[in-house]
Amino acid sequence: MRGSLFYQTSCTLWRRQRNPKAKPHRRILSSASFSTADHDEGDAFQSNPSKVKIFDRHLKSKQRDRAAWLLRPNDSFVHAVAENLVDRLEDCKKTFPTALCLGGSLQAVKPMLRGRGAIEKIIMMDTSHDMLKVCKSSQPDSSNENIETSYVVGDEEFLPIKESSVDLIISCLGLHWTNDLPGAMIQCKLALKPDGLFLAAILGGETLKELRIACTVAQMEREGGISPRVRDAGNLLTRAGFALPGVDVDEYVVRYKSALDLIEHLRIMGETNALLQRSNVRQLLDNDILKRETALATAAIYDSMFAAEDGTIPATFQVIYMTGWREHPSQQKAKRRGSATISFTDIQKQFGNGT
């Protein structure tokens, strides 16, 4: 699916929005010493780090602190992704009494869980204390009666959740910033109870392709080189051991008045650059140290290459939706390899090859 929207001071989109309300039982907790991550001594945050470090998790937490106070209540792109993700609960007949919501777009997901999945308890988790504080205070106290809500400061890389303790895990636009995405997903699977559901939306490799093209051209012209980029990982659900995996991809095309408006939107979402080795081209997304000459050239090239007749510029966001279940005897299972009683050759002979 390919959606299109226009971003001005606030986004407007074709998707409906629900009336956000808050929950009666709420508290913010620091991450506990228990975790589904492997660790030797107590606190999960002190466990052995990933061997390969791509992202600066401390910087990403600071960016999310900043984004917490820039958040706008009606970001059409974020709400469209959150609604598309949460809508998958409508296809499930089973109930999910305890839900864990990880990082990313907490504020958008929270009100959408109301009335879905028979949820009785929600744990909202983020690396940013400020993001949790804003999420907690942004809703009035009159909604989601009889649903207990907790707020936990924690890291998806070292999940501070007991094994087999939750029925549902939702992550909307957050997991793509983890250094070890398969490892984080394995921890999510371990935190789920048997037959528990994992739902996630992450940004794919085609996201911001227009900006990357403009940046590359500008830096080649002004600074004589480009820098390497992180590539997509494949088959993540299978590697993490989820049963009944499902993946689908949507593309959203957001239109902005200028490249600067695009960058401001990325800052508001907490999606600016957090690579450990940040190059000048990538720092355009951080809008701090990039050479002024290159930044202006990037904006000009973006406009000349992609601007529409009305003067707006497009930005493509590729969103990958993932669904997986923790194994349970009641689930459907694939037949053993080689157990088929008829070959594709026989089928082709019976029905013809279509020529």
XYZ file of C-alpha atoms in Angstrom:
355
model
C 0.000 0.000 0.000
C 1.211 3.494 -0.707
C -0.255 6.392 1.230
C 0.258 10.096 0.716
C -0.084 12.989 3.133
C 0.947 16.589 3.503
C 2.945 17.879 6.457
C 2.650 21.533 7.446
C 2.670 22.687 11.040
C 0.853 19.460 11.869
C 0.116 16.423 9.739
C -3.286 15.658 8.325
C -4.077 12.232 6.968
C -6.904 10.169 5.595
C -6.935 7.768 8.556
C -9.509 8.214 11.293
C -8.316 9.020 14.823
C -9.666 7.883 18.130
C -10.340 10.127 21.096
C -7.288 9.742 23.349
C -7.887 9.242 27.049
C -5.727 8.241 29.963
C -5.745 5.395 32.413
C -6.516 5.445 36.122
C -3.628 3.450 37.587
C -0.279 4.900 36.526
C 3.285 4.937 37.773
C 6.791 5.409 36.376
C 9.388 2.863 37.457
C 13.088 2.506 36.845
C 14.082 -0.708 35.122
C 14.243 -3.613 37.545
C 17.153 -5.989 37.986
C 15.387 -8.858 36.238
C 15.607 -9.176 32.499
C 15.113 -11.568 29.632
C 18.581 -10.547 28.425
C 21.566 -12.702 29.326
C 23.524 -11.083 32.148
C 25.821 -12.090 34.944
C 25.264 -9.479 37.589
C 21.983 -7.890 38.471
C 21.065 -4.908 36.369
C 20.209 -5.745 32.780
C 21.767 -2.505 31.598
C 25.156 -3.755 32.790
C 25.049 -6.979 30.767
C 27.478 -7.701 27.972
C 26.843 -5.311 25.073
C 26.345 -6.350 21.471
C 29.572 -7.213 19.688
C 28.774 -4.788 16.877
C 27.832 -1.264 17.865
C 26.168 0.748 15.112
C 23.930 3.144 17.019
C 24.687 5.382 19.976
C 21.920 4.347 22.377
C 22.763 7.106 24.856
C 22.455 9.719 22.113
C 19.171 8.186 20.952
C 17.816 8.459 24.499
C 18.794 12.157 24.587
C 17.137 12.691 21.201
C 13.951 11.109 22.537
C 14.115 13.359 25.613
C 14.223 16.327 23.248
C 11.479 14.901 21.042
C 9.217 14.394 24.074
C 8.788 18.156 24.452
C 8.418 18.739 20.700
C 5.672 16.151 20.177
C 2.562 17.317 18.403
C -0.783 15.684 19.222
C -1.857 15.034 15.626
C 1.094 13.657 13.665
C -0.744 11.987 10.792
C 2.121 9.769 9.674
C 2.841 8.397 13.158
C -0.865 7.875 13.871
C -1.370 6.106 10.525
C 1.452 3.653 11.251
C 0.269 3.075 14.838
C -3.315 2.476 13.762
C -2.279 0.102 10.985
C -0.223 -1.870 13.524
C -2.806 -1.968 16.308
C -5.579 -2.865 13.833
C -4.004 -6.322 13.620
C -5.489 -7.059 17.036
C -8.913 -6.975 15.391
C -7.970 -10.155 13.516
C -7.257 -12.053 16.767
C -9.991 -13.844 18.683
C -7.859 -14.462 21.774
C -7.440 -11.960 24.589
C -4.260 -10.304 25.850
C -4.674 -9.414 29.545
C -1.126 -8.013 29.922
C 0.461 -5.875 27.204
C 3.939 -4.354 26.902
C 4.374 -1.305 24.667
C 7.987 -0.599 23.681
C 9.518 2.774 22.804
C 8.858 4.473 19.504
C 5.378 5.978 19.183
C 4.041 5.316 22.677
C 1.768 8.328 22.734
C 0.043 7.308 19.504
C -0.347 3.622 20.407
C -1.606 4.093 23.950
C -5.140 5.405 23.236
C -5.591 2.984 20.334
C -5.323 -0.022 22.646
C -8.556 0.977 24.365
C -11.239 -1.630 23.800
C -8.936 -4.020 21.938
C -7.671 -7.424 22.995
C -9.430 -7.305 26.392
C -6.284 -5.702 27.835
C -6.324 -5.356 31.622
C -2.776 -4.139 32.255
C -0.406 -2.115 30.068
C 3.315 -1.559 30.642
C 4.675 1.447 28.735
C 8.473 1.253 28.355
C 10.951 3.724 26.874
C 14.614 4.624 27.253
C 13.515 8.236 27.755
C 12.104 9.269 31.127
C 10.841 12.498 29.571
C 8.948 10.602 26.872
C 7.231 8.484 29.519
C 6.449 11.576 31.570
C 4.802 13.283 28.600
C 2.958 10.099 27.660
C 1.630 9.806 31.208
C 0.516 13.412 31.485
C -0.877 13.833 27.975
C -4.175 12.056 28.584
C -7.017 12.954 30.980
C -7.771 10.587 33.840
C -11.195 9.539 32.598
C -10.352 6.866 30.018
C -9.526 3.174 29.920
C -11.296 2.406 33.150
C -10.171 -0.789 34.896
C -6.893 -0.870 32.969
C -3.764 -0.610 35.098
C -0.923 1.295 33.431
C 2.724 1.236 34.480
C 5.571 3.313 33.050
C 9.033 1.721 33.031
C 12.350 3.244 31.960
C 14.104 0.448 30.098
C 16.086 -0.486 26.992
C 14.902 -2.862 24.272
C 18.468 -4.199 24.004
C 18.309 -5.391 27.633
C 14.621 -5.959 28.177
C 13.801 -5.576 31.918
C 10.814 -7.922 31.758
C 10.491 -11.361 33.332
C 10.336 -14.352 31.050
C 6.845 -15.563 30.084
C 5.179 -12.620 31.820
C 3.211 -10.736 29.125
C 0.587 -11.731 26.552
C 1.244 -9.014 23.974
C 4.252 -6.911 22.940
C 3.828 -3.927 20.637
C 6.687 -1.849 19.250
C 5.802 0.996 16.884
C 8.727 2.721 15.149
C 11.349 1.997 17.772
C 13.205 -1.281 17.232
C 15.093 -0.113 14.131
C 17.440 1.832 16.438
C 18.675 -1.279 18.294
C 22.218 -2.517 17.663
C 21.145 -6.165 17.749
C 17.645 -6.340 16.299
C 17.431 -10.161 16.212
C 18.664 -10.259 19.823
C 16.051 -7.708 20.916
C 13.351 -9.726 19.177
C 14.533 -12.923 20.878
C 14.165 -11.162 24.233
C 10.650 -10.123 23.232
C 9.794 -13.725 22.408
C 11.123 -14.890 25.787
C 9.092 -12.235 27.608
C 5.885 -13.477 25.975
C 3.764 -16.195 27.496
C 3.144 -19.256 25.295
C 0.806 -18.238 22.455
C 1.670 -14.587 23.123
C 1.692 -12.113 20.229
C 4.489 -9.839 19.009
C 3.585 -6.852 16.818
C 6.186 -4.432 15.491
C 6.586 -1.697 12.897
C 10.057 -0.558 11.859
C 11.356 1.786 9.178
C 12.727 -0.044 6.133
C 15.674 0.626 3.864
C 13.699 2.700 1.350
C 12.849 5.316 3.982
C 13.943 8.861 3.063
C 15.403 7.702 -0.237
C 14.891 11.167 -1.721
C 16.848 12.814 1.083
C 19.638 10.254 0.807
C 19.932 10.869 -2.933
C 20.076 14.644 -2.414
C 22.628 14.258 0.397
C 24.823 11.987 -1.691
C 24.860 14.338 -4.673
C 25.536 17.367 -2.467
C 28.390 15.718 -0.607
C 29.942 14.341 -3.777
C 29.929 17.862 -5.210
C 31.073 19.700 -2.080
C 33.151 17.193 -0.076
C 34.256 14.516 -2.533
C 32.772 11.387 -1.050
C 29.877 9.557 0.539
C 29.606 7.298 3.582
C 28.400 3.714 4.117
C 24.835 3.011 5.136
C 23.226 0.385 7.305
C 21.497 -2.309 5.252
C 18.296 -4.156 6.020
C 18.362 -7.425 7.904
C 16.179 -10.243 6.589
C 14.177 -13.062 8.056
C 14.232 -11.520 11.537
C 11.136 -13.248 12.886
C 12.438 -16.694 11.950
C 15.848 -15.978 13.445
C 14.172 -14.884 16.666
C 12.216 -18.147 16.823
C 8.685 -16.788 16.404
C 5.970 -19.116 15.182
C 3.553 -18.210 12.372
C 5.668 -15.219 11.210
C 4.114 -12.590 8.981
C 5.647 -9.546 7.283
C 4.113 -6.873 5.086
C 5.353 -3.504 3.858
C 3.636 -0.152 3.414
C 4.996 3.020 1.864
C 3.854 6.451 3.011
C 4.723 9.529 0.980
C 4.690 12.654 3.144
C 4.792 16.065 1.468
C 6.614 18.987 3.095
C 7.010 22.673 2.288
C 10.793 22.308 2.310
C 13.659 20.020 3.289
C 13.982 21.971 6.540
C 10.384 21.087 7.436
C 11.235 17.437 6.811
C 14.237 17.623 9.137
C 12.138 19.332 11.808
C 9.573 16.526 11.568
C 12.335 13.942 12.038
C 13.509 15.781 15.161
C 9.965 15.792 16.532
C 9.698 12.030 15.965
C 13.106 11.407 17.566
C 14.306 9.958 14.247
C 17.464 12.018 13.741
C 20.846 10.386 13.241
C 22.229 8.237 16.072
C 25.050 6.377 14.311
C 28.206 5.995 16.384
C 30.256 7.062 13.339
C 28.247 9.992 12.098
C 29.368 11.429 8.774
C 28.551 14.901 7.542
C 25.922 13.533 5.166
C 24.130 11.748 7.987
C 24.435 14.777 10.237
C 21.971 16.578 8.009
C 19.397 14.521 9.930
C 20.862 15.837 13.185
C 21.012 19.379 11.836
C 23.910 20.329 14.112
C 27.418 20.037 12.623
C 26.771 19.661 8.908
C 28.640 22.204 6.834
C 26.313 25.056 5.913
C 27.383 24.886 2.272
C 26.486 21.182 2.027
C 23.187 21.665 3.848
C 22.089 24.437 1.498
C 23.190 22.414 -1.518
C 21.220 19.398 -0.266
C 18.043 21.467 0.129
C 18.488 22.951 -3.351
C 19.132 19.572 -4.972
C 16.174 18.027 -3.134
C 13.931 20.776 -4.458
C 15.240 20.588 -8.031
C 14.997 16.799 -8.235
C 11.773 16.050 -6.389
C 9.620 19.181 -5.950
C 6.030 18.990 -7.209
C 4.254 21.704 -9.178
C 2.829 23.153 -5.966
C 6.356 23.557 -4.559
C 6.119 20.780 -1.970
C 8.695 18.010 -1.696
C 7.973 14.308 -1.072
C 9.602 12.058 1.521
C 9.061 8.315 1.379
C 8.744 6.313 4.603
C 8.870 2.553 4.132
C 7.296 0.781 7.114
C 7.794 -2.948 7.688
C 5.098 -4.583 9.825
C 6.007 -7.814 11.622
C 3.763 -10.335 13.373
C 4.921 -13.379 15.314
C 3.705 -15.714 18.053
C 5.459 -17.558 20.824
C 5.078 -21.262 20.214
C 2.111 -23.133 21.700
C 0.784 -26.669 21.052
C -2.537 -25.267 19.807
C -0.939 -23.408 16.891
C -0.915 -24.638 13.318
C 2.321 -26.302 12.301
C 3.900 -26.809 8.909
C 4.027 -30.359 7.578
C 7.321 -32.217 7.802
C 9.582 -31.582 4.822
C 9.136 -34.339 2.260
C 5.719 -35.404 3.546
C 3.832 -34.233 0.431
C 1.929 -36.948 -1.454
C 1.839 -35.182 -4.829
C 4.563 -33.359 -6.756
C 4.375 -30.044 -8.572
C 5.228 -31.950 -11.769
C 2.053 -34.012 -11.392
C 0.026 -30.853 -10.724
C 1.445 -29.220 -13.836
C 0.602 -32.284 -15.930
C -2.948 -32.339 -14.566
C -3.792 -28.661 -14.995
C -1.432 -27.756 -17.810
C 1.374 -25.205 -17.873
C -0.842 -22.311 -18.936
C 0.630 -22.061 -22.420
